[in-house]
Coordinates of C-alpha atoms in Angstrom, one line a residue:
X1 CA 0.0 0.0 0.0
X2 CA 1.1 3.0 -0.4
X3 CA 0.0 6.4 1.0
X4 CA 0.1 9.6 -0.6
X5 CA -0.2 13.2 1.3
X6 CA -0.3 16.9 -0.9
X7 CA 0.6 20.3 0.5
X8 CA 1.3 23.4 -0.8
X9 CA -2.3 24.6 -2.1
X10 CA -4.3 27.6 -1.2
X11 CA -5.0 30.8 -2.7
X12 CA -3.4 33.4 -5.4
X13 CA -4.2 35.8 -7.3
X14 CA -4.0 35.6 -11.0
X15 CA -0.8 35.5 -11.9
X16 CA 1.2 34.2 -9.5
X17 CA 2.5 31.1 -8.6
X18 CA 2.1 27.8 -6.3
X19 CA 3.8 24.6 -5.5
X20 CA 2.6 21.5 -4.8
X21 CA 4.4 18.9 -2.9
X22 CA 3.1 14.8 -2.4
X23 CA 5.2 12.6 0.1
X24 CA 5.1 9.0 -0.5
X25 CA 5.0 6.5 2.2
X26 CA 7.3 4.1 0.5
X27 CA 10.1 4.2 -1.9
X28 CA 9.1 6.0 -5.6
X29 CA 10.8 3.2 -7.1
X30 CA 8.1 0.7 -5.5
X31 CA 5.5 2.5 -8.3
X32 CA 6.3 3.0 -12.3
X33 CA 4.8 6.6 -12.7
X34 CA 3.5 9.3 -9.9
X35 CA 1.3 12.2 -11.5
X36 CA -0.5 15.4 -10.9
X37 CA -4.4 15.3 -11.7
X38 CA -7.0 18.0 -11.2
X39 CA -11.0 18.2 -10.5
X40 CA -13.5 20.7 -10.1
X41 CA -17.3 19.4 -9.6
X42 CA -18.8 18.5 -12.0
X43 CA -16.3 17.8 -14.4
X44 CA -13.9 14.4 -14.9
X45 CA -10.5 14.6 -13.2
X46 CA -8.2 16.2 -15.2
X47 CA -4.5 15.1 -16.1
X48 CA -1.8 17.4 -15.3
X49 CA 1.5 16.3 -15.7
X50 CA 3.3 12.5 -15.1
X51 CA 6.5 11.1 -14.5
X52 CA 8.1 8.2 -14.4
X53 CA 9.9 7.5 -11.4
X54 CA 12.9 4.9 -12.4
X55 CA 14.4 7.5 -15.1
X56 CA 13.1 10.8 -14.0
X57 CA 11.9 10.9 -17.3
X58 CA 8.9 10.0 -19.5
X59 CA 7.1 13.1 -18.7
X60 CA 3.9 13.8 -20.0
X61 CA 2.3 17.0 -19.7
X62 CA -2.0 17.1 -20.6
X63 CA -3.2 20.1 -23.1
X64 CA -2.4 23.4 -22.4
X65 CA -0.6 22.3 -19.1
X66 CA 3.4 22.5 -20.5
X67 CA 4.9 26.0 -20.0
X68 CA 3.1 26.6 -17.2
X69 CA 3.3 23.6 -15.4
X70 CA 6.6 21.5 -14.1
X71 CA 6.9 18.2 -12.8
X72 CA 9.9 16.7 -10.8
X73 CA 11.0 14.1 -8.6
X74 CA 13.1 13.9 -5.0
X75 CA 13.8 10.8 -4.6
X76 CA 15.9 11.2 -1.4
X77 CA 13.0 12.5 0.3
X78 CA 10.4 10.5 -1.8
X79 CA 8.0 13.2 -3.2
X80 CA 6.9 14.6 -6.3
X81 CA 6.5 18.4 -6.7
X82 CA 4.4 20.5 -9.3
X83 CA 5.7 23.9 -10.2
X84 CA 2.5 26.1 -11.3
X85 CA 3.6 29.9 -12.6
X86 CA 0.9 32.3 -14.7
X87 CA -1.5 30.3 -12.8
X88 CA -5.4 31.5 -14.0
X89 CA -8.7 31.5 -12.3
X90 CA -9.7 28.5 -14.7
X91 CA -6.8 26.4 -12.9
X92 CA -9.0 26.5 -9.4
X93 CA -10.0 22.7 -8.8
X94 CA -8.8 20.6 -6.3
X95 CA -5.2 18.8 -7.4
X96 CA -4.4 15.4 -6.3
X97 CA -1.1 13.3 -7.0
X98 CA -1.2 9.6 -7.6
X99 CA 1.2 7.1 -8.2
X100 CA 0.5 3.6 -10.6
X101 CA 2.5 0.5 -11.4
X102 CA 0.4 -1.3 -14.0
X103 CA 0.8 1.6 -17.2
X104 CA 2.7 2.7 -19.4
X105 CA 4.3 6.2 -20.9
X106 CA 0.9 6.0 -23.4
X107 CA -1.8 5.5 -20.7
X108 CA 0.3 8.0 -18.1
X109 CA -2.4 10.8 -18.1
X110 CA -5.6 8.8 -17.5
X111 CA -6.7 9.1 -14.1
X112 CA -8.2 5.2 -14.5
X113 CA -4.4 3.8 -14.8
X114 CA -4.1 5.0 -11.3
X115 CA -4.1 2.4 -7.9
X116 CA -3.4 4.8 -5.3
X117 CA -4.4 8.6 -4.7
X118 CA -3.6 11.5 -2.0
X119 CA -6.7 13.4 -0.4
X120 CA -6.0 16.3 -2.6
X121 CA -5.6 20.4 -1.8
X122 CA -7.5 23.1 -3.0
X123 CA -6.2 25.5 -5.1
X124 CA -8.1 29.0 -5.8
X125 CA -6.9 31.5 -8.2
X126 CA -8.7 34.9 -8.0
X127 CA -9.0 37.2 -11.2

């Protein structure tokens, strides 16, 4: 099992920037790919950006989200960060990291390939 805790949220105005941390319980290495997903109500969870976690690399970034939006890896302290400048009031919705074994670099951004998910944090962007 592995547990999955996000920090870093809260609210900005337009323009500015936030970032996100998720601490694993266990190793990174124990899963093939963490990523950064998004909701608001009403809507289907959103993919943000995924990595994978044995090259660093593999990075996949959903539409509109690169440029604005960085992922990375610590493995030392086993947690995943996003990086969100220029942020807009259409980026509010709750973010979430998760971390999968069973996928691959093709199936990285949908939510579904997912096994294990954090609580999430709000973030609000006001115009």
């Amino acid at each position: 099992q592995v547990h999955l805790v996000e920090s870093g949220g809260g609210s900005v105005q337009a323009g500015g920037s936030l970032r996100l941390s998720c601490v694993s319980s266990t190793s990174i290495w124990n899963v093939r790919y963490m990523g950064w997903f998004r909701q608001v109500p009403g809507k289907e969870r959103e993919g943000i950006a995924t990595i994978r976690t044995s090259t660093f690399g593999d990075i996949a970034y959903g539409d509109s989200m690169e440029g604005r939006f960085t992922v990375s890896l610590d493995n030392a302290k086993n947690t995943m960060f996003l990086e969100m400048d220029s942020l807009k009031p259409e980026d509010s919705a709750m973010y979430y990291c998760a971390a999968g074994i069973d996928l691959s670099f093709s199936s990285s951004l949908s939510p579904s390939r997912y096994k294990f998910w954090g609580q999430g944090t709000q973030v609000t962007v006001s115009s």
